[in-house]
Amino acid sequence: MEFESDHSDGFDRLPDPLIHLMFNQISDIKTLIRCRSVSKRFNSLVPQADSLLLRVDRVISATDSDDDDDSFLIAFLRSIIKSLHHLVSPSKALPSPARSQNSPAQILREFERIRNLQIELPSGDLRLEKGTTIRWKADFGKTLKSCVILGFRSGDGGGGEAEFGGGAGAGLKMRVVWTISALIAASARHYMMVEVVNEHKELENLVIKDRDDEGKVVMDKKGLKECRESQGEGEEAEVNNASSGNGVGLWWRNNRTTVPAVRMRMWHEARMELSGGMKMVGATLVVVRPTNGGGERSEVEEQNGDVGLAFGAFGEDAVYCEAVERLLKSRSYILEMNSF
């Protein structure tokens, strides 16, 4: 008895749409790049994947910087650029960050029609005291649209947490620092992706988060369109600003999206114990929105809008959702901050 041998590849029988679906489920760019070497067909189909995840998984210290005050955010940006460099071309020397040929934009040019893109950074951007936790979510268009920040310290609350209205206001000052730090981190992430947004016209959803789940920048279809349409109106000034720097520290300081003048609503509880037994000291919720972002609205409308943003920011996490709900029952404070 003779059997006819069949040397055809099983994947050859699968239609292209099914292969596209598989690649979108994989999404991880490193894996997809490896898939291109499997066959000529895979090599031609991988660039058509439209749901992508770019993980930055190598942390590199900023050893050549003398400015300690900037080191945590400089290291963050360098880790991105150097990690992507090693992914694409591990044998070549790393160029200047402002001129890197292996930026996210360069890597993503290998893909033709990205619709959903997620960037995962190796760690959070903020340098925090031990026991301090901050979670934030920022929504962007051409600039900041809103940002929700939740901060607290873990413990039994025996450390004399200062109330907003008492003493020298040390507690309030610390929370303002938390807020500014989160806004700077968010605006740096946004600036880093402007080139990608401008090049990929079909992009409909962009998320830039970190593995520590500290912060998240999101841009929806409307925000992405607004960002593209704003190119040429302010971008040139920012780029010129960046080119005037003569070091990585200056490059970092100048290369972020300008934060507009904002109005901040804060809720604060000195001590709070959640239903699961978790104890928060100095729990603070901050909702940040541009002062000119919504036209003329009443105070009730402003507050309702802030509450809606707060509830929507951490809805996927039961612990933070409960903390937000508890904080929203306390008294709120209004602060304003100029553009920076």
Short mmCIF file of C-alpha atoms in Angstrom, two decimals, residues 65-328:
data_model
loop_
_atom_site.label_atom_id
_atom_site.label_comp_id
_atom_site.label_asym_id
_atom_site.label_seq_id
_atom_site.Cartn_x
_atom_site.Cartn_y
_atom_site.Cartn_z
CA SER A 65 23.93 62.30 33.95
CA ASP A 66 25.17 64.67 36.61
CA ASP A 67 21.76 66.11 37.38
CA ASP A 68 20.34 63.97 40.17
CA ASP A 69 17.12 65.95 40.35
CA ASP A 70 16.15 64.82 36.85
CA SER A 71 17.58 61.30 36.99
CA PHE A 72 14.35 59.37 37.51
CA LEU A 73 12.67 60.77 34.43
CA ILE A 74 15.86 60.87 32.35
CA ALA A 75 16.38 57.18 33.13
CA PHE A 76 12.81 56.49 32.08
CA LEU A 77 13.29 58.07 28.67
CA ARG A 78 16.72 56.54 28.16
CA SER A 79 15.39 53.08 29.02
CA ILE A 80 12.82 53.40 26.26
CA ILE A 81 15.29 54.55 23.63
CA LYS A 82 18.01 52.08 24.56
CA SER A 83 15.62 49.14 24.86
CA LEU A 84 14.18 49.78 21.43
CA HIS A 85 17.70 50.19 20.06
CA HIS A 86 18.71 46.76 21.35
CA LEU A 87 15.52 45.25 19.93
CA VAL A 88 16.20 46.47 16.40
CA SER A 89 19.98 46.65 16.17
CA PRO A 90 21.94 45.48 19.23
CA SER A 91 25.34 45.93 17.57
CA LYS A 92 25.13 49.62 16.69
CA ALA A 93 26.03 52.58 18.87
CA LEU A 94 23.13 54.47 20.46
CA PRO A 95 22.51 57.89 18.88
CA SER A 96 21.40 61.02 20.66
CA PRO A 97 17.90 60.61 22.24
CA ALA A 98 16.58 63.56 20.25
CA ARG A 99 17.74 61.93 17.00
CA SER A 100 17.24 58.25 17.80
CA GLN A 101 16.61 56.11 14.73
CA ASN A 102 15.08 53.41 16.92
CA SER A 103 12.37 55.45 18.56
CA PRO A 104 8.82 54.03 18.87
CA ALA A 105 7.98 55.85 15.64
CA GLN A 106 10.82 54.12 13.79
CA ILE A 107 9.83 50.63 14.97
CA LEU A 108 6.13 51.17 14.27
CA ARG A 109 6.85 52.24 10.69
CA GLU A 110 7.15 48.52 9.97
CA PHE A 111 3.37 48.29 10.40
CA GLU A 112 0.98 49.64 7.80
CA ARG A 113 -2.42 50.13 9.44
CA ILE A 114 -2.30 50.32 13.21
CA ARG A 115 -5.68 50.94 14.82
CA ASN A 116 -5.10 49.97 18.45
CA LEU A 117 -1.73 50.58 20.06
CA GLN A 118 -0.56 49.96 23.60
CA ILE A 119 2.88 50.95 24.88
CA GLU A 120 4.02 49.31 28.12
CA LEU A 121 6.91 51.03 29.88
CA PRO A 122 9.16 49.11 32.29
CA SER A 123 8.25 51.08 35.42
CA GLY A 124 6.52 54.15 36.78
CA ASP A 125 8.00 57.62 36.37
CA LEU A 126 7.68 59.04 39.89
CA ARG A 127 10.25 58.91 42.67
CA LEU A 128 8.17 58.32 45.79
CA GLU A 129 8.84 57.92 49.48
CA LYS A 130 8.63 54.39 50.82
CA GLY A 131 5.04 53.41 51.48
CA THR A 132 3.61 56.05 49.13
CA THR A 133 1.34 54.97 46.29
CA ILE A 134 0.15 57.12 43.40
CA ARG A 135 -2.16 56.08 40.59
CA TRP A 136 -3.07 58.42 37.74
CA LYS A 137 -4.89 58.42 34.41
CA ALA A 138 -4.55 61.24 31.87
CA ASP A 139 -6.62 61.85 28.74
CA PHE A 140 -4.99 63.82 25.92
CA GLY A 141 -5.86 65.37 22.57
CA LYS A 142 -3.45 67.99 21.29
CA THR A 143 -2.80 68.73 24.95
CA LEU A 144 -4.13 67.65 28.36
CA LYS A 145 -7.90 67.14 28.51
CA SER A 146 -8.12 65.68 32.02
CA CYS A 147 -6.10 63.86 34.64
CA VAL A 148 -7.26 61.94 37.71
CA ILE A 149 -4.74 61.24 40.47
CA LEU A 150 -5.14 59.09 43.59
CA GLY A 151 -2.39 59.18 46.20
CA PHE A 152 -1.97 57.78 49.70
CA ARG A 153 0.47 56.31 52.16
CA SER A 154 0.09 52.84 53.58
CA GLY A 155 0.07 52.27 57.34
CA ASP A 156 -1.86 52.70 60.55
CA GLY A 157 -1.93 56.47 60.33
CA GLY A 158 -0.01 57.18 63.52
CA GLY A 159 2.40 59.60 61.87
CA GLY A 160 0.49 62.82 62.44
CA GLU A 161 -0.87 63.39 58.95
CA ALA A 162 -1.52 67.12 58.53
CA GLU A 163 -4.97 68.35 57.49
CA PHE A 164 -5.22 70.80 54.59
CA GLY A 165 -6.30 73.64 56.78
CA GLY A 166 -3.89 73.23 59.64
CA GLY A 167 -0.28 74.01 60.47
CA ALA A 168 2.00 75.11 57.68
CA GLY A 169 0.02 73.20 55.07
CA ALA A 170 2.77 70.61 54.59
CA GLY A 171 0.20 67.96 53.66
CA LEU A 172 -1.30 70.12 50.94
CA LYS A 173 2.12 71.05 49.55
CA MET A 174 3.07 67.39 49.27
CA ARG A 175 -0.11 66.62 47.34
CA VAL A 176 0.49 69.50 44.98
CA VAL A 177 3.96 68.02 44.33
CA TRP A 178 2.32 64.65 43.62
CA THR A 179 -0.04 66.32 41.17
CA ILE A 180 2.67 68.27 39.33
CA SER A 181 4.89 65.18 39.11
CA ALA A 182 2.06 63.13 37.59
CA LEU A 183 1.25 65.88 35.08
CA ILE A 184 4.90 66.14 34.00
CA ALA A 185 5.12 62.36 33.55
CA ALA A 186 1.89 62.32 31.54
CA SER A 187 2.94 65.21 29.29
CA ALA A 188 6.30 63.51 28.58
CA ARG A 189 4.55 60.32 27.51
CA HIS A 190 2.22 62.30 25.27
CA TYR A 191 5.08 64.18 23.61
CA MET A 192 6.95 60.93 23.00
CA MET A 193 4.02 59.61 20.92
CA VAL A 194 3.12 62.71 18.87
CA GLU A 195 5.23 61.55 15.92
CA VAL A 196 3.57 58.12 16.00
CA VAL A 197 0.10 59.69 16.10
CA ASN A 198 0.91 61.94 13.17
CA GLU A 199 2.30 59.12 11.01
CA HIS A 200 -0.41 56.52 11.62
CA LYS A 201 -3.60 58.12 10.36
CA GLU A 202 -5.74 55.02 11.00
CA LEU A 203 -4.85 54.87 14.72
CA GLU A 204 -8.06 54.96 16.78
CA ASN A 205 -6.94 54.09 20.30
CA LEU A 206 -3.63 54.70 22.07
CA VAL A 207 -2.68 53.72 25.62
CA ILE A 208 0.72 54.36 27.23
CA LYS A 209 1.03 52.65 30.59
CA ASP A 210 3.75 51.15 32.79
CA ARG A 211 4.29 47.72 34.27
CA ASP A 212 3.87 49.07 37.81
CA ASP A 213 0.37 50.35 36.91
CA GLU A 214 1.37 53.74 38.24
CA GLY A 215 0.04 55.86 35.41
CA LYS A 216 -1.74 55.69 32.09
CA VAL A 217 -2.06 58.11 29.16
CA VAL A 218 -5.02 57.47 26.88
CA MET A 219 -6.00 59.00 23.55
CA ASP A 220 -9.27 58.07 21.88
CA LYS A 221 -10.21 58.54 18.24
CA LYS A 222 -11.35 62.14 18.79
CA GLY A 223 -8.24 63.05 20.76
CA LEU A 224 -5.96 61.49 18.14
CA LYS A 225 -7.65 63.47 15.37
CA GLU A 226 -7.30 66.67 17.40
CA CYS A 227 -3.60 65.94 17.96
CA ARG A 228 -2.95 65.41 14.24
CA GLU A 229 -4.82 68.56 13.24
CA SER A 230 -2.81 70.63 15.72
CA GLN A 231 0.54 69.71 14.14
CA GLY A 232 2.29 72.81 12.86
CA GLU A 233 0.52 74.99 15.42
CA GLY A 234 2.92 74.96 18.36
CA GLU A 235 4.98 71.86 17.53
CA GLU A 236 7.66 73.90 15.80
CA ALA A 237 8.25 76.02 18.90
CA GLU A 238 8.60 72.90 21.05
CA VAL A 239 11.10 71.28 18.69
CA ASN A 240 13.13 74.47 18.48
CA ASN A 241 13.10 74.62 22.25
CA ALA A 242 14.45 71.09 22.44
CA SER A 243 17.19 71.73 19.92
CA SER A 244 18.60 74.53 22.06
CA GLY A 245 19.58 72.06 24.81
CA ASN A 246 23.14 70.75 24.95
CA GLY A 247 22.57 67.68 27.07
CA VAL A 248 20.19 64.89 27.86
CA GLY A 249 18.87 66.68 30.94
CA LEU A 250 17.89 69.74 28.89
CA TRP A 251 16.45 67.50 26.19
CA TRP A 252 14.17 65.90 28.77
CA ARG A 253 13.05 69.18 30.33
CA ASN A 254 12.10 70.74 27.03
CA ASN A 255 10.64 67.72 25.27
CA ARG A 256 7.23 67.35 26.78
CA THR A 257 3.85 68.71 25.93
CA THR A 258 3.08 71.98 27.69
CA VAL A 259 0.56 71.55 30.49
CA PRO A 260 -2.14 74.23 30.09
CA ALA A 261 -3.50 76.35 32.92
CA VAL A 262 -5.58 73.95 35.00
CA ARG A 263 -8.22 73.84 37.69
CA MET A 264 -7.74 71.14 40.32
CA ARG A 265 -10.42 69.75 42.60
CA MET A 266 -9.08 67.84 45.61
CA TRP A 267 -10.73 65.51 48.09
CA HIS A 268 -8.79 64.45 51.17
CA GLU A 269 -9.13 62.11 54.16
CA ALA A 270 -6.43 62.02 56.83
CA ARG A 271 -7.05 58.33 57.57
CA MET A 272 -9.26 55.80 55.86
CA GLU A 273 -9.78 52.05 56.24
CA LEU A 274 -11.39 50.17 53.36
CA SER A 275 -13.73 47.21 53.65
CA GLY A 276 -10.94 44.73 52.91
CA GLY A 277 -8.86 46.06 55.80
CA MET A 278 -6.50 48.21 53.72
CA LYS A 279 -5.50 51.38 55.57
CA MET A 280 -4.73 54.62 53.75
CA VAL A 281 -3.05 57.63 55.34
CA GLY A 282 -3.49 61.03 53.74
CA ALA A 283 -5.66 59.62 50.96
CA THR A 284 -6.11 62.30 48.28
CA LEU A 285 -8.07 62.35 45.06
CA VAL A 286 -7.34 65.06 42.48
CA VAL A 287 -9.22 65.78 39.25
CA VAL A 288 -7.36 68.12 36.90
CA ARG A 289 -8.92 69.86 33.90
CA PRO A 290 -7.88 72.84 31.76
CA THR A 291 -9.45 76.06 32.92
CA ASN A 292 -10.67 76.88 29.41
CA GLY A 293 -11.67 73.34 28.46
CA GLY A 294 -15.41 73.46 28.87
CA GLY A 295 -16.64 77.00 28.27
CA GLU A 296 -18.98 78.62 30.76
CA ARG A 297 -20.32 76.04 33.18
CA SER A 298 -21.90 76.31 36.59
CA GLU A 299 -20.13 75.06 39.70
CA VAL A 300 -22.59 72.16 39.92
CA GLU A 301 -21.82 71.14 36.34
CA GLU A 302 -18.09 71.40 37.01
CA GLN A 303 -18.35 69.24 40.12
CA ASN A 304 -20.54 66.64 38.42
CA GLY A 305 -18.04 66.45 35.57
CA ASP A 306 -15.15 65.98 38.00
CA VAL A 307 -17.02 63.24 39.88
CA GLY A 308 -17.73 61.43 36.62
CA LEU A 309 -14.06 61.52 35.65
CA ALA A 310 -13.03 60.25 39.09
CA PHE A 311 -15.41 57.29 38.96
CA GLY A 312 -14.27 56.35 35.46
CA ALA A 313 -10.53 56.48 36.12
CA PHE A 314 -10.06 53.43 38.35
CA GLY A 315 -13.24 51.46 37.72
CA GLU A 316 -11.36 48.27 36.87
CA ASP A 317 -9.80 48.07 40.36
CA ALA A 318 -12.22 47.37 43.22
CA VAL A 319 -9.89 48.75 45.91
CA TYR A 320 -9.28 52.09 44.20
CA CYS A 321 -12.92 52.31 43.17
CA GLU A 322 -13.95 52.04 46.82
CA ALA A 323 -11.34 54.61 47.85
CA VAL A 324 -12.62 57.06 45.22
CA GLU A 325 -16.21 56.53 46.33
CA ARG A 326 -15.29 57.21 49.97
CA LEU A 327 -13.22 60.30 49.13
CA LEU A 328 -15.97 61.82 47.00
#
